[in-house]
Amino acid sequence: MAEMKKLLRSLNGETLDVPPIWMMRQAGRYLPEYRATREKAGDFLSLCYTPELAAEVTLQPIRRYGFDAAILFADILLIPDALGAEVGFVKGEGPKLSTVTSDADFAKLGDPGDIHGTLSPVYETLRILKRELPSETALIGFAGAPWTVATYMIAGHGTPDQGPAHKLKDENRGLFEQLMLRLTAATIEYLSAQVEAGAEVIKLFDSWAGSLEGADFAAYSLAPIRAITRALHDRHPGIPVIAFPRGTSPENYVNFAKNSGVQAVAIDEHADAGWAARELQPLVCVQGNLAPGHMVTGGQALVDDVRRIRSAFSGGPHIFNLGHGITPDADPENVALMIETLRETL
Ligand code: CP3
């Protein structure tokens, strides 16, 4: 039997001497080859929906760095697009969407079962990747968690404090919960199709979980992720799930690790590695948590922090990653330095 891929071994609970590594936003604007392909595609959504180009940008960081995993090139806002919201990416401004703030807006959204027409190019991208990836590289599919996707659908754009989504939740909870249920159902359909097309691991991005407090965190971050994870496990026994409830409190991270059913919890750079090794690693594999700023500044501080994090998590299952996505101003040389440092013999 072929040796199991490193990422899958960590997700299986194994403690490895050198942990597997990949990077959030590893295909992106810091790479000149990404910018060239992006130019060819025209707009960002065309890049996501052209399987040959989306597969090409997925493979670029694998060729350059030999990461242990490739993450499908797509975006969390493809689900709103497939549900019939208008979605566009404006250069320098980020995403712009039609908003959902009334029953009439909600009534215009499509059914979860109808998303596959729009999303079929994404499944084709996965099939291409399955053929073209090196045999040791794991293939990660992903979606946004319902809360994070809802924050964009309600506001119509990114927001620093998710104010519009909190307002709808507090003033029209019925509508807010209908939207959350629609997103949960659509996400199950989408991720299940991704697994059928070749994804070996699923990641759920709850990038704005940090603004949900107390009972809201349990109801709108943890519960939908648990529902998605359960449905995926029912349909595809053994499929590992990584979830990223970014910016939540230590107490919520522990509750999440105990009760979400996921195989790995990704932590942001603000979570203390020693704490996470003690409190989370006995429960789940932990992914993280190098500060993305090191990819801009590099040097000895980068080397020291890579060693510190590797050592903090050396007693349990760990996936090395950043605490959030790499930024466009990062230096590709610093990514190489991170990987070299991680893989050195100590
Ligand atoms: O390499 C990978 O990580 C895979 C592809 C990927 C993208 N977005 C490509 C992308 C993934 C996994 C995402 C997830 C995503 N998208 C999240 C969750 C993760 C996180 O960073 O918190 C969120 C919140 C989005 C929504 C989104 N997409 C925003 C807010 C923006 C604009 C802001 C920005 O960074 O420009 C995008 C656009 C986007 N998605 C880009 C990329 C490479 C840049 C678009 C470009 O090339 O112009």
CSV table of C-alpha atoms and ligand atoms in Angstrom, one decimal:
chain,number,residue,atom,x,y,z
A,1,MET,CA,0.0,0.0,0.0
A,2,ALA,CA,1.2,3.5,-0.8
A,3,GLU,CA,2.3,5.5,2.2
A,4,MET,CA,-0.5,7.7,3.6
A,5,LYS,CA,-0.1,11.4,2.8
A,6,LYS,CA,1.4,13.4,5.7
A,7,LEU,CA,-1.6,15.7,6.0
A,8,LEU,CA,-4.0,12.8,6.3
A,9,ARG,CA,-1.7,11.2,9.0
A,10,SER,CA,-1.9,14.3,11.1
A,11,LEU,CA,-5.7,14.5,10.7
A,12,ASN,CA,-5.8,10.9,11.7
A,13,GLY,CA,-4.2,11.9,15.1
A,14,GLU,CA,-0.6,10.9,14.4
A,15,THR,CA,2.2,13.0,15.9
A,16,LEU,CA,4.9,13.5,13.2
A,17,ASP,CA,8.5,14.6,13.7
A,18,VAL,CA,8.1,17.3,11.0
A,19,PRO,CA,4.5,18.4,10.6
A,20,PRO,CA,2.8,18.8,7.2
A,21,ILE,CA,2.7,22.4,5.9
A,22,TRP,CA,0.4,24.4,3.7
A,23,MET,CA,-0.6,28.0,3.7
A,24,MET,CA,-3.9,29.8,3.6
A,25,ARG,CA,-4.1,31.8,0.4
A,26,GLN,CA,-1.1,30.0,-0.9
A,27,ALA,CA,-2.3,30.7,-4.4
A,28,GLY,CA,-2.5,34.4,-4.6
A,29,ARG,CA,-1.2,37.8,-5.5
A,30,TYR,CA,2.2,37.6,-3.8
A,31,LEU,CA,3.2,35.1,-6.6
A,32,PRO,CA,4.1,36.6,-10.0
A,33,GLU,CA,2.9,33.5,-11.8
A,34,TYR,CA,-0.6,33.9,-10.1
A,35,ARG,CA,-0.8,37.6,-11.2
A,36,ALA,CA,0.1,36.5,-14.8
A,37,THR,CA,-2.7,33.8,-14.9
A,38,ARG,CA,-5.1,36.2,-13.2
A,39,GLU,CA,-4.4,38.7,-15.9
A,40,LYS,CA,-5.2,36.1,-18.6
A,41,ALA,CA,-8.5,35.2,-16.9
A,42,GLY,CA,-9.7,38.8,-16.8
A,43,ASP,CA,-11.9,39.0,-13.7
A,44,PHE,CA,-11.6,37.0,-10.5
A,45,LEU,CA,-14.9,35.0,-10.9
A,46,SER,CA,-13.8,33.9,-14.4
A,47,LEU,CA,-10.6,32.6,-12.9
A,48,CYS,CA,-12.6,30.6,-10.3
A,49,TYR,CA,-15.0,29.2,-13.0
A,50,THR,CA,-12.4,28.3,-15.7
A,51,PRO,CA,-11.2,24.8,-14.5
A,52,GLU,CA,-7.9,24.8,-16.5
A,53,LEU,CA,-6.8,28.2,-15.1
A,54,ALA,CA,-8.1,27.5,-11.5
A,55,ALA,CA,-6.2,24.2,-11.5
A,56,GLU,CA,-3.1,26.0,-12.8
A,57,VAL,CA,-3.1,28.6,-10.0
A,58,THR,CA,-3.7,25.8,-7.4
A,59,LEU,CA,-0.6,24.0,-8.7
A,60,GLN,CA,1.7,27.0,-8.8
A,61,PRO,CA,2.6,27.1,-5.1
A,62,ILE,CA,2.9,23.3,-5.1
A,63,ARG,CA,5.5,23.4,-7.9
A,64,ARG,CA,7.4,26.3,-6.3
A,65,TYR,CA,7.4,25.1,-2.7
A,66,GLY,CA,6.4,21.5,-2.5
A,67,PHE,CA,3.6,22.1,0.1
A,68,ASP,CA,2.1,19.0,1.6
A,69,ALA,CA,-1.4,20.0,0.5
A,70,ALA,CA,-3.0,21.9,-2.3
A,71,ILE,CA,-6.2,23.9,-1.7
A,72,LEU,CA,-8.7,24.1,-4.4
A,73,PHE,CA,-8.7,27.6,-6.0
A,74,ALA,CA,-12.2,29.1,-5.6
A,75,ASP,CA,-13.8,31.5,-3.2
A,76,ILE,CA,-16.3,31.3,-0.3
A,77,LEU,CA,-18.6,33.7,-2.2
A,78,LEU,CA,-19.3,31.1,-5.0
A,79,ILE,CA,-22.2,29.8,-2.9
A,80,PRO,CA,-24.0,33.1,-2.8
A,81,ASP,CA,-23.4,33.3,-6.6
A,82,ALA,CA,-24.8,29.8,-7.1
A,83,LEU,CA,-27.8,30.7,-5.0
A,84,GLY,CA,-28.5,33.6,-7.3
A,85,ALA,CA,-27.2,36.6,-5.4
A,86,GLU,CA,-25.2,39.0,-7.6
A,87,VAL,CA,-21.5,38.7,-6.7
A,88,GLY,CA,-18.7,40.8,-8.2
A,89,PHE,CA,-15.1,41.6,-7.2
A,90,VAL,CA,-14.2,45.2,-7.7
A,91,LYS,CA,-10.4,45.8,-8.0
A,92,GLY,CA,-9.0,47.4,-4.8
A,93,GLU,CA,-12.4,47.3,-3.1
A,94,GLY,CA,-13.0,43.6,-2.5
A,95,PRO,CA,-16.3,41.8,-3.0
A,96,LYS,CA,-19.7,43.4,-3.8
A,97,LEU,CA,-23.0,41.5,-3.5
A,98,SER,CA,-26.7,42.1,-3.7
A,99,THR,CA,-28.0,42.2,-0.2
A,100,VAL,CA,-30.4,39.9,1.8
A,101,THR,CA,-32.2,42.0,4.4
A,102,SER,CA,-35.9,41.3,3.7
A,103,ASP,CA,-38.2,38.4,3.0
A,104,ALA,CA,-38.5,39.5,-0.6
A,105,ASP,CA,-34.6,39.3,-1.0
A,106,PHE,CA,-34.6,35.9,0.6
A,107,ALA,CA,-37.4,34.7,-1.7
A,108,LYS,CA,-35.2,35.4,-4.7
A,109,LEU,CA,-32.5,32.9,-3.6
A,110,GLY,CA,-32.4,29.5,-5.3
A,111,ASP,CA,-32.7,26.1,-3.7
A,112,PRO,CA,-29.7,24.3,-2.2
A,113,GLY,CA,-30.2,21.5,-4.8
A,114,ASP,CA,-29.9,23.9,-7.7
A,115,ILE,CA,-26.4,25.1,-7.1
A,116,HIS,CA,-24.5,22.5,-9.1
A,117,GLY,CA,-25.2,24.0,-12.5
A,118,THR,CA,-23.2,27.1,-11.5
A,119,LEU,CA,-20.6,25.2,-9.5
A,120,SER,CA,-19.8,22.3,-11.9
A,121,PRO,CA,-16.6,24.0,-13.1
A,122,VAL,CA,-15.3,23.9,-9.5
A,123,TYR,CA,-15.9,20.1,-9.5
A,124,GLU,CA,-14.0,19.9,-12.8
A,125,THR,CA,-11.1,21.8,-11.3
A,126,LEU,CA,-10.9,19.1,-8.6
A,127,ARG,CA,-10.9,16.3,-11.1
A,128,ILE,CA,-8.0,17.9,-13.0
A,129,LEU,CA,-6.1,18.4,-9.8
A,130,LYS,CA,-6.7,14.8,-8.8
A,131,ARG,CA,-4.9,13.7,-12.0
A,132,GLU,CA,-2.1,16.3,-11.9
A,133,LEU,CA,-1.0,16.6,-8.2
A,134,PRO,CA,2.1,14.7,-7.0
A,135,SER,CA,1.1,11.5,-5.3
A,136,GLU,CA,2.2,12.8,-1.8
A,137,THR,CA,0.2,16.0,-2.0
A,138,ALA,CA,-3.2,16.1,-0.3
A,139,LEU,CA,-6.1,17.9,-2.0
A,140,ILE,CA,-8.2,20.2,0.2
A,141,GLY,CA,-11.7,21.3,-0.8
A,142,PHE,CA,-13.4,24.2,1.1
A,143,ALA,CA,-16.3,26.4,1.7
A,144,GLY,CA,-17.1,29.4,4.0
A,145,ALA,CA,-19.0,28.6,7.1
A,146,PRO,CA,-22.6,29.8,7.1
A,147,TRP,CA,-22.0,32.8,9.4
A,148,THR,CA,-19.1,34.2,7.5
A,149,VAL,CA,-20.9,33.8,4.2
A,150,ALA,CA,-24.0,35.3,5.7
A,151,THR,CA,-22.1,38.4,6.8
A,152,TYR,CA,-21.2,39.2,3.2
A,153,MET,CA,-24.7,38.4,1.9
A,154,ILE,CA,-26.4,40.6,4.5
A,155,ALA,CA,-24.0,43.6,4.2
A,156,GLY,CA,-23.3,43.3,0.5
A,157,HIS,CA,-19.5,43.7,1.2
A,158,GLY,CA,-16.9,43.0,3.8
A,159,THR,CA,-17.3,44.7,7.2
A,160,PRO,CA,-14.9,45.3,10.0
A,161,ASP,CA,-17.4,44.4,12.8
A,162,GLN,CA,-20.1,42.4,10.8
A,163,GLY,CA,-22.5,45.1,12.0
A,164,PRO,CA,-25.3,44.5,9.4
A,165,ALA,CA,-25.3,40.8,10.0
A,166,HIS,CA,-25.6,41.3,13.8
A,167,LYS,CA,-28.4,43.8,13.3
A,168,LEU,CA,-30.4,41.4,11.2
A,169,LYS,CA,-29.8,38.6,13.7
A,170,ASP,CA,-31.0,40.8,16.6
A,171,GLU,CA,-33.9,42.5,14.8
A,172,ASN,CA,-35.3,39.7,12.5
A,173,ARG,CA,-34.0,36.5,13.9
A,174,GLY,CA,-36.5,34.4,11.8
A,175,LEU,CA,-35.1,35.7,8.5
A,176,PHE,CA,-31.5,35.5,9.7
A,177,GLU,CA,-32.1,31.8,10.7
A,178,GLN,CA,-33.7,31.0,7.4
A,179,LEU,CA,-30.7,32.3,5.6
A,180,MET,CA,-28.4,30.3,7.9
A,181,LEU,CA,-30.3,27.1,7.2
A,182,ARG,CA,-30.3,27.8,3.5
A,183,LEU,CA,-26.5,28.3,3.6
A,184,THR,CA,-26.0,25.2,5.7
A,185,ALA,CA,-28.0,23.0,3.3
A,186,ALA,CA,-26.2,24.5,0.2
A,187,THR,CA,-22.8,24.0,1.8
A,188,ILE,CA,-23.5,20.3,2.5
A,189,GLU,CA,-24.5,19.8,-1.1
A,190,TYR,CA,-21.4,21.7,-2.4
A,191,LEU,CA,-18.9,20.0,-0.2
A,192,SER,CA,-20.3,16.6,-0.8
A,193,ALA,CA,-19.9,17.2,-4.5
A,194,GLN,CA,-16.3,18.4,-3.9
A,195,VAL,CA,-15.6,15.1,-2.1
A,196,GLU,CA,-17.1,13.1,-5.0
A,197,ALA,CA,-14.9,15.1,-7.4
A,198,GLY,CA,-11.7,14.2,-5.5
A,199,ALA,CA,-11.3,16.4,-2.4
A,200,GLU,CA,-9.6,14.4,0.4
A,201,VAL,CA,-10.0,16.9,3.2
A,202,ILE,CA,-12.5,19.7,3.7
A,203,LYS,CA,-11.8,23.1,5.3
A,204,LEU,CA,-14.5,25.4,6.6
A,205,PHE,CA,-13.6,29.0,7.0
A,206,ASP,CA,-15.4,30.9,9.7
A,207,SER,CA,-13.3,34.0,9.3
A,208,TRP,CA,-15.7,36.2,11.2
A,209,ALA,CA,-16.5,33.8,14.1
A,210,GLY,CA,-14.6,36.2,16.4
A,211,SER,CA,-17.6,38.6,16.6
A,212,LEU,CA,-20.0,36.0,17.8
A,213,GLU,CA,-20.2,35.9,21.6
A,214,GLY,CA,-21.5,33.3,24.1
A,215,ALA,CA,-24.7,31.7,22.9
A,216,ASP,CA,-24.4,33.2,19.5
A,217,PHE,CA,-21.1,31.5,18.9
A,218,ALA,CA,-22.6,28.1,19.9
A,219,ALA,CA,-25.7,28.7,17.7
A,220,TYR,CA,-24.2,30.3,14.6
A,221,SER,CA,-20.6,29.1,14.4
A,222,LEU,CA,-20.4,25.8,16.2
A,223,ALA,CA,-23.9,24.4,15.4
A,224,PRO,CA,-23.9,24.9,11.6
A,225,ILE,CA,-20.3,23.6,11.3
A,226,ARG,CA,-21.4,20.5,13.4
A,227,ALA,CA,-24.4,20.0,11.1
A,228,ILE,CA,-22.2,20.2,8.0
A,229,THR,CA,-19.5,17.9,9.4
A,230,ARG,CA,-22.1,15.3,10.5
A,231,ALA,CA,-23.8,15.3,7.1
A,232,LEU,CA,-20.4,15.0,5.3
A,233,HIS,CA,-19.4,12.1,7.6
A,234,ASP,CA,-22.7,10.4,6.9
A,235,ARG,CA,-22.3,10.7,3.2
A,236,HIS,CA,-18.5,10.2,3.1
A,237,PRO,CA,-17.3,8.2,6.1
A,238,GLY,CA,-13.8,9.1,7.2
A,239,ILE,CA,-13.6,12.5,5.3
A,240,PRO,CA,-11.5,14.7,7.6
A,241,VAL,CA,-12.7,18.3,8.3
A,242,ILE,CA,-10.6,21.3,9.4
A,243,ALA,CA,-12.5,24.3,10.8
A,244,PHE,CA,-11.3,27.8,11.4
A,245,PRO,CA,-13.4,29.7,13.9
A,246,ARG,CA,-11.0,32.7,13.5
A,247,GLY,CA,-10.6,35.1,16.4
A,248,THR,CA,-12.8,33.4,18.9
A,249,SER,CA,-12.0,33.2,22.7
A,250,PRO,CA,-10.0,30.4,24.3
A,251,GLU,CA,-13.2,29.1,26.0
A,252,ASN,CA,-15.0,29.0,22.6
A,253,TYR,CA,-12.1,27.2,20.9
A,254,VAL,CA,-12.2,24.5,23.6
A,255,ASN,CA,-16.0,24.1,23.3
A,256,PHE,CA,-15.6,23.9,19.5
A,257,ALA,CA,-12.8,21.3,19.7
A,258,LYS,CA,-15.0,19.2,22.0
A,259,ASN,CA,-18.3,19.5,20.3
A,260,SER,CA,-18.0,20.3,16.6
A,261,GLY,CA,-17.0,16.8,15.4
A,262,VAL,CA,-14.2,18.2,13.3
A,263,GLN,CA,-10.8,16.5,13.1
A,264,ALA,CA,-8.7,19.7,13.2
A,265,VAL,CA,-9.2,23.2,14.6
A,266,ALA,CA,-7.2,26.0,12.9
A,267,ILE,CA,-6.2,28.8,15.2
A,268,ASP,CA,-5.2,32.3,14.4
A,269,GLU,CA,-1.9,34.0,15.3
A,270,HIS,CA,-3.4,35.6,18.5
A,271,ALA,CA,-4.0,32.2,20.1
A,272,ASP,CA,-1.1,31.2,22.4
A,273,ALA,CA,0.6,28.1,21.1
A,274,GLY,CA,1.5,26.7,24.5
A,275,TRP,CA,-2.1,27.1,25.6
A,276,ALA,CA,-3.4,25.5,22.4
A,277,ALA,CA,-1.0,22.5,22.8
A,278,ARG,CA,-2.3,21.9,26.4
A,279,GLU,CA,-6.0,22.5,25.9
A,280,LEU,CA,-6.8,21.7,22.2
A,281,GLN,CA,-4.2,19.2,21.0
A,282,PRO,CA,-5.4,16.4,23.4
A,283,LEU,CA,-8.9,16.8,21.7
A,284,VAL,CA,-8.1,17.4,18.0
A,285,CYS,CA,-5.3,18.1,15.5
A,286,VAL,CA,-4.3,21.8,15.7
A,287,GLN,CA,-3.5,23.8,12.6
A,288,GLY,CA,-1.6,27.1,12.8
A,289,ASN,CA,-0.4,29.6,13.8
A,290,LEU,CA,2.5,31.6,12.4
A,291,ALA,CA,1.7,35.4,12.1
A,292,PRO,CA,1.2,36.2,8.4
A,293,GLY,CA,3.3,39.4,8.9
A,294,HIS,CA,6.5,37.2,9.0
A,295,MET,CA,5.9,36.5,5.2
A,296,VAL,CA,6.5,40.3,4.7
A,297,THR,CA,9.3,40.9,7.1
A,298,GLY,CA,11.3,37.6,7.1
A,299,GLY,CA,14.7,37.3,8.8
A,300,GLN,CA,15.7,35.8,12.1
A,301,ALA,CA,12.3,36.6,13.7
A,302,LEU,CA,10.6,34.4,11.2
A,303,VAL,CA,13.1,31.6,11.8
A,304,ASP,CA,12.7,31.8,15.6
A,305,ASP,CA,8.9,31.8,15.4
A,306,VAL,CA,8.7,28.8,13.1
A,307,ARG,CA,10.9,26.9,15.5
A,308,ARG,CA,8.9,28.1,18.5
A,309,ILE,CA,5.6,26.9,17.0
A,310,ARG,CA,7.0,23.6,15.8
A,311,SER,CA,8.4,22.9,19.2
A,312,ALA,CA,5.2,24.0,21.1
A,313,PHE,CA,3.1,21.5,19.1
A,314,SER,CA,5.7,18.7,18.9
A,315,GLY,CA,3.8,16.6,21.4
A,316,GLY,CA,0.7,16.0,19.3
A,317,PRO,CA,-0.9,16.1,15.9
A,318,HIS,CA,-0.1,19.4,14.2
A,319,ILE,CA,-0.5,21.0,10.7
A,320,PHE,CA,1.8,23.9,10.3
A,321,ASN,CA,0.1,27.0,8.7
A,322,LEU,CA,-0.3,30.7,9.1
A,323,GLY,CA,-2.8,32.2,11.5
A,324,HIS,CA,-4.6,33.7,8.5
A,325,GLY,CA,-4.0,34.2,4.8
A,326,ILE,CA,-0.7,35.4,3.3
A,327,THR,CA,-1.0,39.0,2.1
A,328,PRO,CA,-0.3,40.3,-1.4
A,329,ASP,CA,2.8,42.3,-0.1
A,330,ALA,CA,4.5,39.1,1.1
A,331,ASP,CA,8.0,38.2,-0.3
A,332,PRO,CA,8.0,34.7,-1.9
A,333,GLU,CA,11.5,34.2,-0.5
A,334,ASN,CA,10.1,34.3,3.0
A,335,VAL,CA,7.7,31.4,2.3
A,336,ALA,CA,10.7,29.4,1.1
A,337,LEU,CA,12.6,30.3,4.3
A,338,MET,CA,9.6,29.2,6.5
A,339,ILE,CA,9.4,25.8,4.8
A,340,GLU,CA,13.2,25.3,4.9
A,341,THR,CA,13.2,26.1,8.6
A,342,LEU,CA,10.3,23.9,9.4
A,343,ARG,CA,11.8,20.9,7.6
A,344,GLU,CA,15.3,21.2,9.1
A,345,THR,CA,16.5,18.5,11.4
A,346,LEU,CA,16.5,19.7,15.0
B,1,CP3,O1,-5.1,29.7,-2.0
B,1,CP3,C1,-6.2,29.6,-1.4
B,1,CP3,O2,-6.3,29.8,-0.1
B,1,CP3,C2,-7.4,29.1,-2.1
B,1,CP3,C3,-8.3,30.1,-2.6
B,1,CP3,C4,-9.1,31.0,-1.7
B,1,CP3,C5,-9.4,32.3,-2.0
B,1,CP3,N1,-10.2,32.9,-1.1
B,1,CP3,C6,-8.9,33.0,-3.3
B,1,CP3,C7,-9.0,34.5,-3.4
B,1,CP3,C8,-9.7,30.7,-0.5
B,1,CP3,C9,-9.7,29.5,0.4
B,1,CP3,C10,-10.4,31.9,-0.1
B,1,CP3,C11,-11.3,32.0,1.1
B,1,CP3,C12,-12.0,33.3,1.4
B,1,CP3,N2,-12.5,34.2,0.5
B,1,CP3,C13,-12.2,33.8,2.7
B,1,CP3,C14,-11.9,33.0,4.0
B,1,CP3,C15,-10.5,33.0,4.4
B,1,CP3,C16,-10.0,34.3,4.9
B,1,CP3,O3,-9.1,34.9,4.3
B,1,CP3,O4,-10.5,34.8,6.0
B,1,CP3,C17,-12.9,35.0,2.6
B,1,CP3,C18,-13.4,35.8,3.7
B,1,CP3,C19,-13.1,35.3,1.2
B,1,CP3,C20,-13.8,36.4,0.6
B,1,CP3,C21,-12.9,37.2,-0.3
B,1,CP3,N3,-12.4,36.8,-1.5
B,1,CP3,C22,-12.5,38.5,-0.1
B,1,CP3,C23,-12.9,39.4,1.2
B,1,CP3,C24,-11.7,38.9,-1.2
B,1,CP3,C25,-11.1,40.3,-1.4
B,1,CP3,C26,-10.1,40.7,-0.5
B,1,CP3,C27,-8.8,40.3,-1.0
B,1,CP3,O5,-8.0,39.6,-0.4
B,1,CP3,O6,-8.5,40.8,-2.1
B,1,CP3,C28,-11.6,37.8,-2.0
B,1,CP3,C29,-10.8,37.7,-3.3
B,1,CP3,C30,-9.9,36.6,-3.4
B,1,CP3,N4,-10.1,35.2,-3.1
B,1,CP3,C31,-8.5,36.7,-3.9
B,1,CP3,C32,-8.0,35.4,-3.9
B,1,CP3,C33,-6.6,34.9,-4.4
B,1,CP3,C34,-7.9,37.9,-4.4
B,1,CP3,C35,-8.6,38.3,-5.7
B,1,CP3,C36,-7.7,38.7,-6.8
B,1,CP3,O7,-6.9,38.0,-7.4
B,1,CP3,O8,-7.8,39.9,-7.2
